[in-house]
Amino acid sequence: MQRYNFHGHRQVVGCIPYRYKGTHGTSIVDEEAIEVLVITSQRKGKGMLFPKGGWEKDESIIEAALRETHEEAGVVGEVECELGKWNFKGKNDVTCYEVHMFSLLVKEQLDSWPEKEVRQRLWVSVREARKVCQYWWMKEALELFVNHLTSQGCLNRMPSSAGKAR
């Protein structure tokens, strides 16, 4: 069963999966030192996006973020911080959504995952992600992610045990 907020908007959770290109010695990094993982939409020709999907009633927001990232992108890792919340209308301009986006430090990339046959995944620079990402709110989340990572790290860091993949 899907979750809905008090306005009747379907609640969605997503992640910006990322990895460091090389070793990093400090918590403050340049955006050139990281890559983010984008995936294709299930609808052909609709551009690239970050993994996201419905938040089920029987799971926490972190569990939903980890599940969607595993199902759609085939990676597991640690949810680090909440980047923000956006509201938008769906493709039919009828359904309204409330999406919560998180950063996810990738710990493992899987060879097989549930949506492997219907999606492609691609590691890209932040600069490239800005160009190919299809949704305005994902681009805003990307900018918040970069700002957090390149300044003092994530401002809304999750408790150390809350965001770990099991």
PDB file of C-alpha atoms in Angstrom:
ATOM      1  CA  MET A   1       0.000   0.000   0.000  1.00  0.00           C
ATOM      2  CA  GLN A   2       1.316   3.392  -1.020  1.00  0.00           C
ATOM      3  CA  ARG A   3       1.623   6.318   1.366  1.00  0.00           C
ATOM      4  CA  TYR A   4      -0.183   9.618   0.817  1.00  0.00           C
ATOM      5  CA  ASN A   5       0.312  12.871   2.701  1.00  0.00           C
ATOM      6  CA  PHE A   6      -2.529  14.850   4.308  1.00  0.00           C
ATOM      7  CA  HIS A   7      -3.071  16.732   0.999  1.00  0.00           C
ATOM      8  CA  GLY A   8      -3.645  13.436  -0.820  1.00  0.00           C
ATOM      9  CA  HIS A   9      -0.293  13.587  -2.652  1.00  0.00           C
ATOM     10  CA  ARG A  10       1.402  10.244  -3.266  1.00  0.00           C
ATOM     11  CA  GLN A  11       4.658  10.051  -1.293  1.00  0.00           C
ATOM     12  CA  VAL A  12       7.756   9.103  -3.250  1.00  0.00           C
ATOM     13  CA  VAL A  13      11.341   8.561  -2.094  1.00  0.00           C
ATOM     14  CA  GLY A  14      14.526   8.759  -4.156  1.00  0.00           C
ATOM     15  CA  CYS A  15      18.298   8.865  -3.898  1.00  0.00           C
ATOM     16  CA  ILE A  16      21.250  10.439  -5.611  1.00  0.00           C
ATOM     17  CA  PRO A  17      23.703   7.526  -5.575  1.00  0.00           C
ATOM     18  CA  TYR A  18      27.316   8.680  -5.658  1.00  0.00           C
ATOM     19  CA  ARG A  19      30.890   7.475  -5.368  1.00  0.00           C
ATOM     20  CA  TYR A  20      34.296   9.070  -5.110  1.00  0.00           C
ATOM     21  CA  LYS A  21      36.522   8.884  -8.182  1.00  0.00           C
ATOM     22  CA  GLY A  22      39.632   8.356  -6.080  1.00  0.00           C
ATOM     23  CA  THR A  23      40.695   8.508  -2.484  1.00  0.00           C
ATOM     24  CA  HIS A  24      39.465  11.419  -0.436  1.00  0.00           C
ATOM     25  CA  GLY A  25      41.097  12.651   2.715  1.00  0.00           C
ATOM     26  CA  THR A  26      38.684  15.295   3.971  1.00  0.00           C
ATOM     27  CA  SER A  27      34.974  15.728   4.370  1.00  0.00           C
ATOM     28  CA  ILE A  28      35.065  18.739   2.053  1.00  0.00           C
ATOM     29  CA  VAL A  29      35.386  17.709  -1.586  1.00  0.00           C
ATOM     30  CA  ASP A  30      35.200  19.289  -5.018  1.00  0.00           C
ATOM     31  CA  GLU A  31      32.321  18.184  -7.253  1.00  0.00           C
ATOM     32  CA  GLU A  32      34.907  16.916  -9.752  1.00  0.00           C
ATOM     33  CA  ALA A  33      35.916  14.266  -7.188  1.00  0.00           C
ATOM     34  CA  ILE A  34      32.559  12.476  -7.366  1.00  0.00           C
ATOM     35  CA  GLU A  35      30.366  10.653  -9.859  1.00  0.00           C
ATOM     36  CA  VAL A  36      26.617  10.191  -9.592  1.00  0.00           C
ATOM     37  CA  LEU A  37      24.577   7.286 -10.909  1.00  0.00           C
ATOM     38  CA  VAL A  38      21.700   8.011 -13.285  1.00  0.00           C
ATOM     39  CA  ILE A  39      19.285   5.511 -14.791  1.00  0.00           C
ATOM     40  CA  THR A  40      17.058   5.450 -17.837  1.00  0.00           C
ATOM     41  CA  SER A  41      13.340   5.927 -17.524  1.00  0.00           C
ATOM     42  CA  GLN A  42      11.177   2.884 -18.228  1.00  0.00           C
ATOM     43  CA  ARG A  43       9.517   5.012 -20.914  1.00  0.00           C
ATOM     44  CA  LYS A  44      11.839   5.069 -23.920  1.00  0.00           C
ATOM     45  CA  GLY A  45      13.343   8.397 -24.892  1.00  0.00           C
ATOM     46  CA  LYS A  46      12.366  10.143 -21.666  1.00  0.00           C
ATOM     47  CA  GLY A  47      15.882  10.970 -20.480  1.00  0.00           C
ATOM     48  CA  MET A  48      17.867  10.053 -17.412  1.00  0.00           C
ATOM     49  CA  LEU A  49      16.894  10.303 -13.775  1.00  0.00           C
ATOM     50  CA  PHE A  50      17.836   9.293 -10.257  1.00  0.00           C
ATOM     51  CA  PRO A  51      16.200   6.202  -8.736  1.00  0.00           C
ATOM     52  CA  LYS A  52      12.878   6.934  -7.044  1.00  0.00           C
ATOM     53  CA  GLY A  53       9.585   5.280  -6.310  1.00  0.00           C
ATOM     54  CA  GLY A  54       6.661   4.833  -3.978  1.00  0.00           C
ATOM     55  CA  TRP A  55       7.016   4.789  -0.211  1.00  0.00           C
ATOM     56  CA  GLU A  56       5.097   1.811   1.158  1.00  0.00           C
ATOM     57  CA  LYS A  57       3.116   2.001   4.407  1.00  0.00           C
ATOM     58  CA  ASP A  58       5.020  -0.912   5.963  1.00  0.00           C
ATOM     59  CA  GLU A  59       8.510   0.608   5.620  1.00  0.00           C
ATOM     60  CA  SER A  60      10.471   3.553   6.932  1.00  0.00           C
ATOM     61  CA  ILE A  61      11.490   6.340   4.588  1.00  0.00           C
ATOM     62  CA  ILE A  62      15.094   5.057   4.677  1.00  0.00           C
ATOM     63  CA  GLU A  63      14.000   1.495   3.884  1.00  0.00           C
ATOM     64  CA  ALA A  64      12.023   2.847   0.917  1.00  0.00           C
ATOM     65  CA  ALA A  65      15.034   4.821  -0.344  1.00  0.00           C
ATOM     66  CA  LEU A  66      17.314   1.778  -0.095  1.00  0.00           C
ATOM     67  CA  ARG A  67      14.736  -0.515  -1.745  1.00  0.00           C
ATOM     68  CA  GLU A  68      14.041   1.789  -4.687  1.00  0.00           C
ATOM     69  CA  THR A  69      17.751   2.384  -5.306  1.00  0.00           C
ATOM     70  CA  HIS A  70      18.412  -1.362  -5.270  1.00  0.00           C
ATOM     71  CA  GLU A  71      15.428  -2.221  -7.497  1.00  0.00           C
ATOM     72  CA  GLU A  72      15.991   0.480 -10.115  1.00  0.00           C
ATOM     73  CA  ALA A  73      19.768   1.049 -10.116  1.00  0.00           C
ATOM     74  CA  GLY A  74      21.239  -2.158  -8.718  1.00  0.00           C
ATOM     75  CA  VAL A  75      23.366  -0.520  -6.050  1.00  0.00           C
ATOM     76  CA  VAL A  76      23.445  -0.709  -2.272  1.00  0.00           C
ATOM     77  CA  GLY A  77      24.961   1.732   0.124  1.00  0.00           C
ATOM     78  CA  GLU A  78      24.435   4.115   2.992  1.00  0.00           C
ATOM     79  CA  VAL A  79      21.795   6.839   3.028  1.00  0.00           C
ATOM     80  CA  GLU A  80      23.642   9.893   4.282  1.00  0.00           C
ATOM     81  CA  CYS A  81      21.307  12.875   4.384  1.00  0.00           C
ATOM     82  CA  GLU A  82      17.916  14.142   3.329  1.00  0.00           C
ATOM     83  CA  LEU A  83      18.344  16.723   0.583  1.00  0.00           C
ATOM     84  CA  GLY A  84      14.819  18.062   0.645  1.00  0.00           C
ATOM     85  CA  LYS A  85      11.185  17.581  -0.287  1.00  0.00           C
ATOM     86  CA  TRP A  86       9.474  18.616  -3.539  1.00  0.00           C
ATOM     87  CA  ASN A  87       5.902  18.607  -4.804  1.00  0.00           C
ATOM     88  CA  PHE A  88       5.103  18.076  -8.465  1.00  0.00           C
ATOM     89  CA  LYS A  89       2.366  16.877 -10.793  1.00  0.00           C
ATOM     90  CA  GLY A  90       2.691  13.649 -12.740  1.00  0.00           C
ATOM     91  CA  LYS A  91       2.705  13.209 -16.496  1.00  0.00           C
ATOM     92  CA  ASN A  92      -1.106  13.340 -16.625  1.00  0.00           C
ATOM     93  CA  ASP A  93      -1.211  16.620 -14.616  1.00  0.00           C
ATOM     94  CA  VAL A  94      -3.751  14.997 -12.300  1.00  0.00           C
ATOM     95  CA  THR A  95      -1.734  12.989  -9.780  1.00  0.00           C
ATOM     96  CA  CYS A  96       0.274  15.065  -7.310  1.00  0.00           C
ATOM     97  CA  TYR A  97       3.431  13.753  -5.694  1.00  0.00           C
ATOM     98  CA  GLU A  98       5.532  14.650  -2.675  1.00  0.00           C
ATOM     99  CA  VAL A  99       9.080  13.378  -3.155  1.00  0.00           C
ATOM    100  CA  HIS A 100      11.826  13.142  -0.534  1.00  0.00           C
ATOM    101  CA  MET A 101      15.371  12.933  -1.922  1.00  0.00           C
ATOM    102  CA  PHE A 102      18.465  11.607  -0.135  1.00  0.00           C
ATOM    103  CA  SER A 103      22.146  11.200  -0.893  1.00  0.00           C
ATOM    104  CA  LEU A 104      23.410   7.615  -0.929  1.00  0.00           C
ATOM    105  CA  LEU A 105      27.091   6.684  -0.768  1.00  0.00           C
ATOM    106  CA  VAL A 106      27.359   3.541  -2.912  1.00  0.00           C
ATOM    107  CA  LYS A 107      29.133   0.623  -1.241  1.00  0.00           C
ATOM    108  CA  GLU A 108      28.402  -2.081  -3.831  1.00  0.00           C
ATOM    109  CA  GLN A 109      27.289  -2.231  -7.463  1.00  0.00           C
ATOM    110  CA  LEU A 110      25.401  -5.425  -8.267  1.00  0.00           C
ATOM    111  CA  ASP A 111      25.634  -7.402 -11.505  1.00  0.00           C
ATOM    112  CA  SER A 112      21.992  -8.413 -11.263  1.00  0.00           C
ATOM    113  CA  TRP A 113      19.048  -6.390  -9.916  1.00  0.00           C
ATOM    114  CA  PRO A 114      15.243  -6.427 -10.280  1.00  0.00           C
ATOM    115  CA  GLU A 115      14.939  -3.842 -13.101  1.00  0.00           C
ATOM    116  CA  LYS A 116      18.113  -4.743 -15.007  1.00  0.00           C
ATOM    117  CA  GLU A 117      16.138  -5.751 -18.103  1.00  0.00           C
ATOM    118  CA  VAL A 118      14.206  -2.467 -18.326  1.00  0.00           C
ATOM    119  CA  ARG A 119      16.783   0.132 -17.252  1.00  0.00           C
ATOM    120  CA  GLN A 120      20.330   1.138 -18.010  1.00  0.00           C
ATOM    121  CA  ARG A 121      22.566   2.778 -15.438  1.00  0.00           C
ATOM    122  CA  LEU A 122      25.429   5.156 -16.048  1.00  0.00           C
ATOM    123  CA  TRP A 123      28.018   6.803 -13.808  1.00  0.00           C
ATOM    124  CA  VAL A 124      28.413  10.435 -14.847  1.00  0.00           C
ATOM    125  CA  SER A 125      30.026  13.619 -13.609  1.00  0.00           C
ATOM    126  CA  VAL A 126      27.882  16.139 -11.778  1.00  0.00           C
ATOM    127  CA  ARG A 127      28.221  18.408 -14.820  1.00  0.00           C
ATOM    128  CA  GLU A 128      26.835  15.683 -17.104  1.00  0.00           C
ATOM    129  CA  ALA A 129      24.019  14.868 -14.657  1.00  0.00           C
ATOM    130  CA  ARG A 130      22.922  18.508 -14.790  1.00  0.00           C
ATOM    131  CA  LYS A 131      22.531  18.148 -18.561  1.00  0.00           C
ATOM    132  CA  VAL A 132      20.798  14.771 -18.772  1.00  0.00           C
ATOM    133  CA  CYS A 133      18.527  14.731 -15.725  1.00  0.00           C
ATOM    134  CA  GLN A 134      14.936  14.997 -16.907  1.00  0.00           C
ATOM    135  CA  TYR A 135      13.141  16.550 -13.907  1.00  0.00           C
ATOM    136  CA  TRP A 136      13.588  20.094 -12.562  1.00  0.00           C
ATOM    137  CA  TRP A 137      13.240  18.923  -8.962  1.00  0.00           C
ATOM    138  CA  MET A 138      15.973  16.312  -9.424  1.00  0.00           C
ATOM    139  CA  LYS A 139      18.260  19.053 -10.727  1.00  0.00           C
ATOM    140  CA  GLU A 140      17.475  21.100  -7.618  1.00  0.00           C
ATOM    141  CA  ALA A 141      18.217  18.070  -5.421  1.00  0.00           C
ATOM    142  CA  LEU A 142      21.524  17.611  -7.274  1.00  0.00           C
ATOM    143  CA  GLU A 143      22.509  21.219  -6.545  1.00  0.00           C
ATOM    144  CA  LEU A 144      21.671  20.792  -2.858  1.00  0.00           C
ATOM    145  CA  PHE A 145      23.679  17.554  -2.807  1.00  0.00           C
ATOM    146  CA  VAL A 146      26.722  19.263  -4.344  1.00  0.00           C
ATOM    147  CA  ASN A 147      26.418  22.240  -1.985  1.00  0.00           C
ATOM    148  CA  HIS A 148      26.235  19.989   1.075  1.00  0.00           C
ATOM    149  CA  LEU A 149      29.105  17.779  -0.030  1.00  0.00           C
ATOM    150  CA  THR A 150      31.422  20.595  -1.073  1.00  0.00           C
ATOM    151  CA  SER A 151      30.849  22.764   1.996  1.00  0.00           C
ATOM    152  CA  GLN A 152      30.510  21.151   5.404  1.00  0.00           C
ATOM    153  CA  GLY A 153      29.050  17.815   4.357  1.00  0.00           C
ATOM    154  CA  CYS A 154      25.384  16.934   4.737  1.00  0.00           C
ATOM    155  CA  LEU A 155      23.442  19.199   7.061  1.00  0.00           C
ATOM    156  CA  ASN A 156      20.654  16.701   7.718  1.00  0.00           C
ATOM    157  CA  ARG A 157      22.841  13.652   8.297  1.00  0.00           C
ATOM    158  CA  MET A 158      20.950  10.511   9.205  1.00  0.00           C
ATOM    159  CA  PRO A 159      21.766   8.688  12.481  1.00  0.00           C
ATOM    160  CA  SER A 160      24.679   6.326  11.838  1.00  0.00           C
ATOM    161  CA  SER A 161      22.592   3.144  11.982  1.00  0.00           C
ATOM    162  CA  ALA A 162      19.477   4.458  10.212  1.00  0.00           C
ATOM    163  CA  GLY A 163      20.676   4.553   6.633  1.00  0.00           C
ATOM    164  CA  LYS A 164      22.720   1.387   6.235  1.00  0.00           C
ATOM    165  CA  ALA A 165      21.808  -1.281   3.728  1.00  0.00           C
ATOM    166  CA  ARG A 166      21.124  -4.650   5.268  1.00  0.00           C
TER     167      ARG A 166
END
